[in-house]
CSV table of C-alpha atoms in Angstrom, one decimal:
chain,number,residue,atom,x,y,z
A,1,MET,CA,27.0,79.0,-21.0
A,2,VAL,CA,29.0,78.4,-24.3
A,3,ARG,CA,32.2,79.6,-22.8
A,4,ARG,CA,31.6,77.4,-19.7
A,5,VAL,CA,31.1,74.2,-21.9
A,6,LEU,CA,34.1,74.9,-24.0
A,7,ALA,CA,36.2,75.5,-20.6
A,8,LEU,CA,35.7,71.7,-19.9
A,9,ASN,CA,37.6,69.1,-21.7
A,10,SER,CA,34.6,66.8,-22.0
A,11,GLY,CA,32.7,69.7,-23.5
A,12,ARG,CA,35.2,70.6,-26.2
A,13,ILE,CA,35.5,66.9,-27.1
A,14,ALA,CA,31.7,66.6,-27.5
A,15,VAL,CA,31.3,69.7,-29.4
A,16,THR,CA,34.0,68.6,-31.8
A,17,ILE,CA,32.5,65.2,-32.3
A,18,LEU,CA,29.0,66.9,-32.8
A,19,ALA,CA,30.5,69.2,-35.3
A,20,LEU,CA,31.8,66.4,-37.2
A,21,ILE,CA,28.6,64.6,-37.2
A,22,ALA,CA,26.8,67.7,-38.2
A,23,LEU,CA,29.3,68.0,-41.1
A,24,LEU,CA,28.5,64.5,-42.1
A,25,ALA,CA,24.7,65.2,-42.1
A,26,LEU,CA,25.3,68.4,-44.0
A,27,LEU,CA,27.1,66.4,-46.7
A,28,ALA,CA,24.3,63.8,-46.8
A,29,LEU,CA,21.7,66.6,-47.0
A,30,LEU,CA,23.4,67.9,-50.2
A,31,GLY,CA,22.4,64.7,-52.0
A,32,PRO,CA,24.1,62.4,-54.5
A,33,TRP,CA,26.2,65.2,-55.9
A,34,LEU,CA,28.8,64.9,-53.1
A,35,ALA,CA,28.5,61.1,-52.6
A,36,PRO,CA,31.1,59.1,-54.3
A,37,GLN,CA,28.5,57.0,-56.2
A,38,ASN,CA,24.8,56.7,-56.4
A,39,SER,CA,23.7,55.0,-53.2
A,40,LEU,CA,20.8,53.2,-54.9
A,41,ALA,CA,22.8,52.0,-57.8
A,42,THR,CA,23.4,48.2,-58.1
A,43,SER,CA,26.2,46.3,-59.8
A,44,ASP,CA,27.6,43.0,-60.3
A,45,ASN,CA,30.6,43.7,-58.1
A,46,ALA,CA,28.7,42.3,-55.0
A,47,LEU,CA,30.3,41.9,-51.5
A,48,ALA,CA,33.7,43.6,-52.8
A,49,ALA,CA,36.5,44.3,-50.4
A,50,THR,CA,37.7,48.0,-50.0
A,51,SER,CA,39.4,49.5,-53.1
A,52,ALA,CA,40.1,53.0,-54.6
A,53,ALA,CA,36.6,52.8,-56.2
A,54,HIS,CA,34.8,51.6,-53.1
A,55,TRP,CA,36.5,52.9,-50.0
A,56,LEU,CA,34.3,50.8,-47.7
A,57,GLY,CA,33.5,47.9,-50.3
A,58,THR,CA,30.0,47.1,-51.7
A,59,ASP,CA,27.0,45.4,-50.1
A,60,TYR,CA,25.3,42.1,-51.3
A,61,LEU,CA,23.6,43.9,-54.2
A,62,GLY,CA,26.9,45.7,-55.2
A,63,ARG,CA,26.0,49.2,-53.9
A,64,ASP,CA,28.7,51.4,-52.5
A,65,VAL,CA,28.8,51.4,-48.7
A,66,LEU,CA,30.3,54.8,-48.2
A,67,SER,CA,27.7,56.4,-50.3
A,68,ARG,CA,24.9,54.7,-48.5
A,69,LEU,CA,26.5,55.7,-45.2
A,70,LEU,CA,26.5,59.3,-46.3
A,71,ASP,CA,23.0,59.1,-47.7
A,72,GLY,CA,21.6,57.3,-44.6
A,73,SER,CA,23.0,59.9,-42.2
A,74,ARG,CA,20.3,62.2,-43.4
A,75,ILE,CA,17.4,59.9,-41.9
A,76,SER,CA,19.4,59.1,-38.8
A,77,VAL,CA,20.2,62.7,-37.9
A,78,LEU,CA,16.9,64.3,-38.9
A,79,GLY,CA,15.1,61.5,-37.3
A,80,SER,CA,16.7,61.9,-34.0
A,81,LEU,CA,16.2,65.7,-33.9
A,82,GLU,CA,12.5,65.1,-34.8
A,83,VAL,CA,12.2,62.8,-31.7
A,84,ALA,CA,14.0,65.4,-29.4
A,85,LEU,CA,12.0,68.4,-30.7
A,86,VAL,CA,8.7,66.6,-30.6
A,87,ALA,CA,9.3,65.5,-27.1
A,88,LEU,CA,10.5,69.0,-26.0
A,89,VAL,CA,7.4,70.8,-27.3
A,90,VAL,CA,5.0,68.0,-26.0
A,91,GLY,CA,6.6,67.5,-22.6
A,92,ALA,CA,8.2,70.9,-21.5
A,93,ILE,CA,5.2,73.3,-22.2
A,94,PRO,CA,2.6,71.3,-20.3
A,95,GLY,CA,5.3,70.6,-17.5
A,96,ILE,CA,5.8,74.4,-17.0
A,97,LEU,CA,2.1,75.4,-17.2
A,98,SER,CA,1.1,72.5,-14.8
A,99,VAL,CA,2.5,74.6,-12.0
A,100,TYR,CA,0.4,77.6,-12.7
A,101,LEU,CA,-3.0,76.4,-14.4
A,102,GLY,CA,-4.6,74.8,-11.3
A,103,ARG,CA,-5.0,71.3,-9.8
A,104,ALA,CA,-7.2,69.9,-12.6
A,105,PHE,CA,-4.7,70.6,-15.4
A,106,GLU,CA,-1.9,69.3,-13.0
A,107,TRP,CA,-3.8,66.0,-12.3
A,108,PHE,CA,-4.6,65.5,-16.1
A,109,THR,CA,-1.1,66.1,-17.4
A,110,LEU,CA,0.5,63.9,-14.6
A,111,ARG,CA,-1.9,61.0,-15.6
A,112,ILE,CA,-1.0,61.4,-19.2
A,113,ALA,CA,2.7,61.4,-18.3
A,114,ASP,CA,2.3,58.3,-16.3
A,115,THR,CA,0.4,56.5,-19.1
A,116,LEU,CA,3.0,57.5,-21.7
A,117,VAL,CA,5.8,56.0,-19.4
A,118,ALA,CA,3.9,52.7,-19.1
A,119,LEU,CA,3.5,52.3,-22.9
A,120,PRO,CA,6.3,50.2,-24.7
A,121,PHE,CA,7.4,52.7,-27.4
A,122,LEU,CA,8.5,50.0,-29.8
A,123,LEU,CA,5.4,48.0,-29.8
A,124,PHE,CA,3.2,51.3,-29.7
A,125,ALA,CA,5.3,52.7,-32.6
A,126,ILE,CA,4.7,49.6,-34.7
A,127,ALA,CA,0.9,49.7,-34.1
A,128,VAL,CA,0.7,53.4,-35.0
A,129,ILE,CA,2.7,52.8,-38.1
A,130,ALA,CA,0.4,49.9,-39.1
A,131,LEU,CA,-2.5,52.5,-38.8
A,132,LEU,CA,-0.8,55.4,-40.6
A,133,GLY,CA,1.4,53.8,-43.0
A,134,ASN,CA,5.2,52.9,-42.9
A,135,GLY,CA,7.1,56.2,-42.7
A,136,ILE,CA,10.0,57.6,-40.7
A,137,THR,CA,7.9,60.8,-39.9
A,138,GLN,CA,5.0,59.0,-38.3
A,139,ALA,CA,7.5,56.8,-36.4
A,140,MET,CA,9.5,59.7,-35.0
A,141,LEU,CA,6.3,61.7,-34.0
A,142,VAL,CA,4.9,58.7,-32.1
A,143,THR,CA,8.4,58.1,-30.5
A,144,GLY,CA,8.8,61.8,-29.5
A,145,VAL,CA,5.4,61.7,-27.8
A,146,LEU,CA,6.3,58.6,-25.9
A,147,VAL,CA,9.6,60.2,-24.8
A,148,SER,CA,8.0,63.5,-23.8
A,149,PRO,CA,7.4,62.5,-20.1
A,150,LEU,CA,11.2,63.2,-19.5
A,151,PHE,CA,10.8,66.8,-20.5
A,152,TYR,CA,7.6,67.0,-18.5
A,153,ARG,CA,9.1,65.8,-15.3
A,154,VAL,CA,12.4,67.9,-15.8
A,155,SER,CA,10.6,71.2,-16.7
A,156,ARG,CA,7.9,70.6,-13.9
A,157,ALA,CA,10.5,70.1,-11.1
A,158,ALA,CA,12.6,73.1,-12.3
A,159,THR,CA,9.4,75.2,-12.4
A,160,LEU,CA,8.4,74.1,-8.9
A,161,ALA,CA,11.7,75.2,-7.6
A,162,VAL,CA,11.5,78.6,-9.1
A,163,ALA,CA,7.8,79.2,-8.4
A,164,ARG,CA,8.4,79.1,-4.7
A,165,SER,CA,11.1,82.0,-4.9
A,166,PRO,CA,10.2,85.3,-3.5
A,167,TYR,CA,10.6,87.3,-6.7
A,168,VAL,CA,8.1,85.0,-8.5
A,169,GLU,CA,5.6,85.3,-5.8
A,170,ALA,CA,6.0,89.0,-5.6
A,171,ALA,CA,5.2,89.2,-9.5
A,172,ILE,CA,2.1,87.0,-9.0
A,173,VAL,CA,0.9,89.5,-6.1
A,174,SER,CA,1.6,92.5,-8.3
A,175,GLY,CA,-0.8,91.0,-10.9
A,176,ALA,CA,1.7,89.8,-13.5
A,177,SER,CA,0.3,87.3,-16.1
A,178,ILE,CA,1.4,83.8,-16.3
A,179,GLY,CA,3.1,84.2,-19.7
A,180,TRP,CA,5.1,87.1,-18.6
A,181,ILE,CA,6.4,85.3,-15.3
A,182,VAL,CA,7.4,82.2,-17.4
A,183,ARG,CA,9.3,84.4,-20.0
A,184,ARG,CA,10.8,86.7,-17.5
A,185,HIS,CA,11.5,84.4,-14.5
A,186,VAL,CA,11.0,80.8,-15.0
A,187,TRP,CA,12.3,79.9,-18.6
A,188,THR,CA,15.9,81.3,-17.7
A,189,LYS,CA,15.9,78.8,-14.7
A,190,VAL,CA,14.3,75.9,-16.5
A,191,LEU,CA,16.5,76.2,-19.7
A,192,PRO,CA,19.6,74.5,-18.3
A,193,PRO,CA,18.1,71.2,-17.2
A,194,ILE,CA,16.0,71.3,-20.4
A,195,ALA,CA,19.2,71.7,-22.4
A,196,VAL,CA,20.6,68.6,-20.6
A,197,ALA,CA,17.5,66.6,-21.3
A,198,LEU,CA,17.5,67.7,-25.0
A,199,ALA,CA,21.1,66.6,-25.5
A,200,GLN,CA,20.4,63.2,-23.9
A,201,THR,CA,17.2,62.7,-25.9
A,202,ILE,CA,19.1,63.4,-29.1
A,203,GLY,CA,21.4,60.6,-28.2
A,204,VAL,CA,18.3,58.5,-27.3
A,205,GLY,CA,16.7,59.5,-30.6
A,206,PHE,CA,19.8,58.0,-32.6
A,207,VAL,CA,19.2,54.6,-30.8
A,208,ILE,CA,15.6,54.7,-31.4
A,209,VAL,CA,15.9,55.5,-35.1
A,210,SER,CA,18.6,52.9,-35.5
A,211,SER,CA,16.6,50.2,-33.8
A,212,LEU,CA,13.4,50.9,-35.9
A,213,THR,CA,15.4,51.0,-39.1
A,214,PHE,CA,17.3,48.0,-38.1
A,215,LEU,CA,13.9,46.2,-38.0
A,216,GLY,CA,12.7,47.8,-41.2
A,217,ILE,CA,10.3,50.1,-39.6
A,218,GLY,CA,9.8,53.6,-40.9
A,219,VAL,CA,11.7,53.3,-44.0
A,220,GLN,CA,10.9,51.8,-47.4
A,221,PRO,CA,13.7,49.8,-49.0
A,222,PRO,CA,16.1,50.5,-50.7
A,223,GLU,CA,16.3,53.7,-48.8
A,224,PRO,CA,19.7,53.7,-46.9
A,225,THR,CA,19.8,54.0,-43.0
A,226,TRP,CA,22.5,53.4,-40.4
A,227,GLY,CA,20.3,50.6,-38.8
A,228,GLY,CA,19.4,49.3,-42.1
A,229,LEU,CA,22.9,49.0,-43.2
A,230,LEU,CA,23.8,47.4,-40.0
A,231,ALA,CA,21.0,44.7,-40.4
A,232,SER,CA,21.9,44.0,-43.9
A,233,ASP,CA,25.6,43.6,-43.1
A,234,LEU,CA,24.9,41.1,-40.3
A,235,GLY,CA,23.6,38.6,-42.9
A,236,TYR,CA,27.0,38.4,-44.8
A,237,LEU,CA,29.5,38.3,-41.9
A,238,SER,CA,31.3,35.2,-43.5
A,239,HIS,CA,32.1,37.4,-46.7
A,240,ARG,CA,32.7,40.8,-44.9
A,241,PRO,CA,33.1,40.2,-41.1
A,242,TRP,CA,34.3,43.8,-40.7
A,243,ALA,CA,31.3,45.4,-42.4
A,244,PRO,CA,29.1,46.2,-39.5
A,245,VAL,CA,31.9,48.1,-37.8
A,246,ALA,CA,31.3,51.4,-39.8
A,247,PRO,CA,27.5,51.9,-39.1
A,248,ALA,CA,27.9,50.6,-35.5
A,249,LEU,CA,30.7,53.0,-34.8
A,250,LEU,CA,28.9,56.0,-36.1
A,251,ILE,CA,25.8,55.1,-33.8
A,252,MET,CA,28.0,54.7,-30.9
A,253,VAL,CA,30.2,57.8,-31.3
A,254,THR,CA,27.2,60.0,-32.0
A,255,VAL,CA,25.3,58.7,-28.9
A,256,TRP,CA,28.3,58.9,-26.7
A,257,ALA,CA,29.0,62.5,-27.9
A,258,CYS,CA,25.4,63.6,-27.1
A,259,ASN,CA,25.7,62.0,-23.6
A,260,LEU,CA,29.0,63.7,-23.0
A,261,LEU,CA,27.6,67.0,-24.1
A,262,ALA,CA,24.8,66.7,-21.7
A,263,ASP,CA,27.2,65.9,-18.9
A,264,ALA,CA,29.2,69.0,-19.7
A,265,ILE,CA,26.0,71.2,-19.8
A,266,ARG,CA,24.9,69.7,-16.5
A,267,ASP,CA,28.4,70.5,-15.0
A,268,VAL,CA,28.7,74.2,-16.2
A,269,SER,CA,25.0,74.9,-15.2
A,270,GLY,CA,25.5,73.6,-11.5
A,271,GLU,CA,27.8,74.2,-8.7
A,272,ALA,CA,30.9,73.1,-11.0
A,273,GLY,CA,30.1,75.7,-13.5
A,274,ARG,CA,29.7,78.5,-10.8
A,275,ALA,CA,32.9,77.3,-9.3
A,276,LEU,CA,34.5,77.4,-12.8
A,277,ALA,CA,33.3,80.9,-13.5
A,278,ASN,CA,34.6,82.2,-9.9
A,279,ASP,CA,37.9,80.6,-10.5
A,280,HIS,CA,38.1,82.6,-13.9
A,281,LYS,CA,37.1,85.7,-12.2
A,282,ALA,CA,39.6,85.1,-9.4
A,283,ARG,CA,42.5,84.6,-12.0
A,284,ALA,CA,41.5,87.7,-13.9
A,285,ASN,CA,41.6,89.8,-10.6
A,286,ARG,CA,45.1,88.2,-9.8
A,287,ARG,CA,46.4,89.2,-13.2
A,288,GLU,CA,45.0,92.8,-12.7
A,289,ALA,CA,46.7,93.2,-9.3
A,290,ALA,CA,49.9,91.7,-10.5
A,291,ALA,CA,50.0,94.3,-13.3
A,292,GLY,CA,49.5,97.1,-10.8
A,293,PRO,CA,47.8,100.4,-11.2
A,294,HIS,CA,48.4,102.4,-14.5
A,295,PRO,CA,50.1,105.7,-13.9
A,296,ALA,CA,47.8,108.6,-14.3
A,297,GLY,CA,50.4,110.8,-16.3
A,298,GLY,CA,53.9,110.8,-17.6
A,299,SER,CA,57.1,111.6,-15.7
A,300,ARG,CA,58.1,115.2,-15.3
């Protein structure tokens, strides 16, 4: 799978960009030791232009923008991963089991999935945060549950396609347990579409985290986030009209890379991927045929 992704131009571009974003997240996780300045430290040099001391200038309180971007990437990256992982666990497992645990479980999980799709995630997240307290963890848990129907439907559809295959029916007739069938036969077939949904959901998670933090939901000021920086910069466009470019560009590039990686995984796991693998095998066979048979022994 990794070789197929790297064989596509879109896959290589997406992996490169995601590696850069992961490096940025790693730098942010290391804390203020690697940031140029303290992201929370204010100064009298408010709304300053770019300089050697402040590469991206300062905000309305004189805080270094680059340091706040680096520090804010921690919440943005971890928040999007939390959304994707919660949605994966809450959606994929019931989606697979709904095919094997009977009509009652299937009906119950389908109705829950339909209900979650009908709920507006932003309003529901605000309501839950009002009950549980303003925190990024609560917001991402709620959002992950609301996004989980995507994984439920993807995993259920893939499992239904595998469940009708002869080797799975033979395993059921022979008395194999549901857990063994899922691990041995179903999971390998369901994994590619789930990987596509996971990459897309990480991108959606970035949009959700940025939207919530843009509205001031899930974070406590003055904690920096990409969405929060974008919101604060919009209030001072007359002084720094270029200021929203940096956080907006980070969000756009990250979401674009996640979607591009999802497209690459979908391509290599489908007919295009099999055609690519067959093409590589054909080229290897032609090279071997052109080289000719190796002599069995030396000349006399």
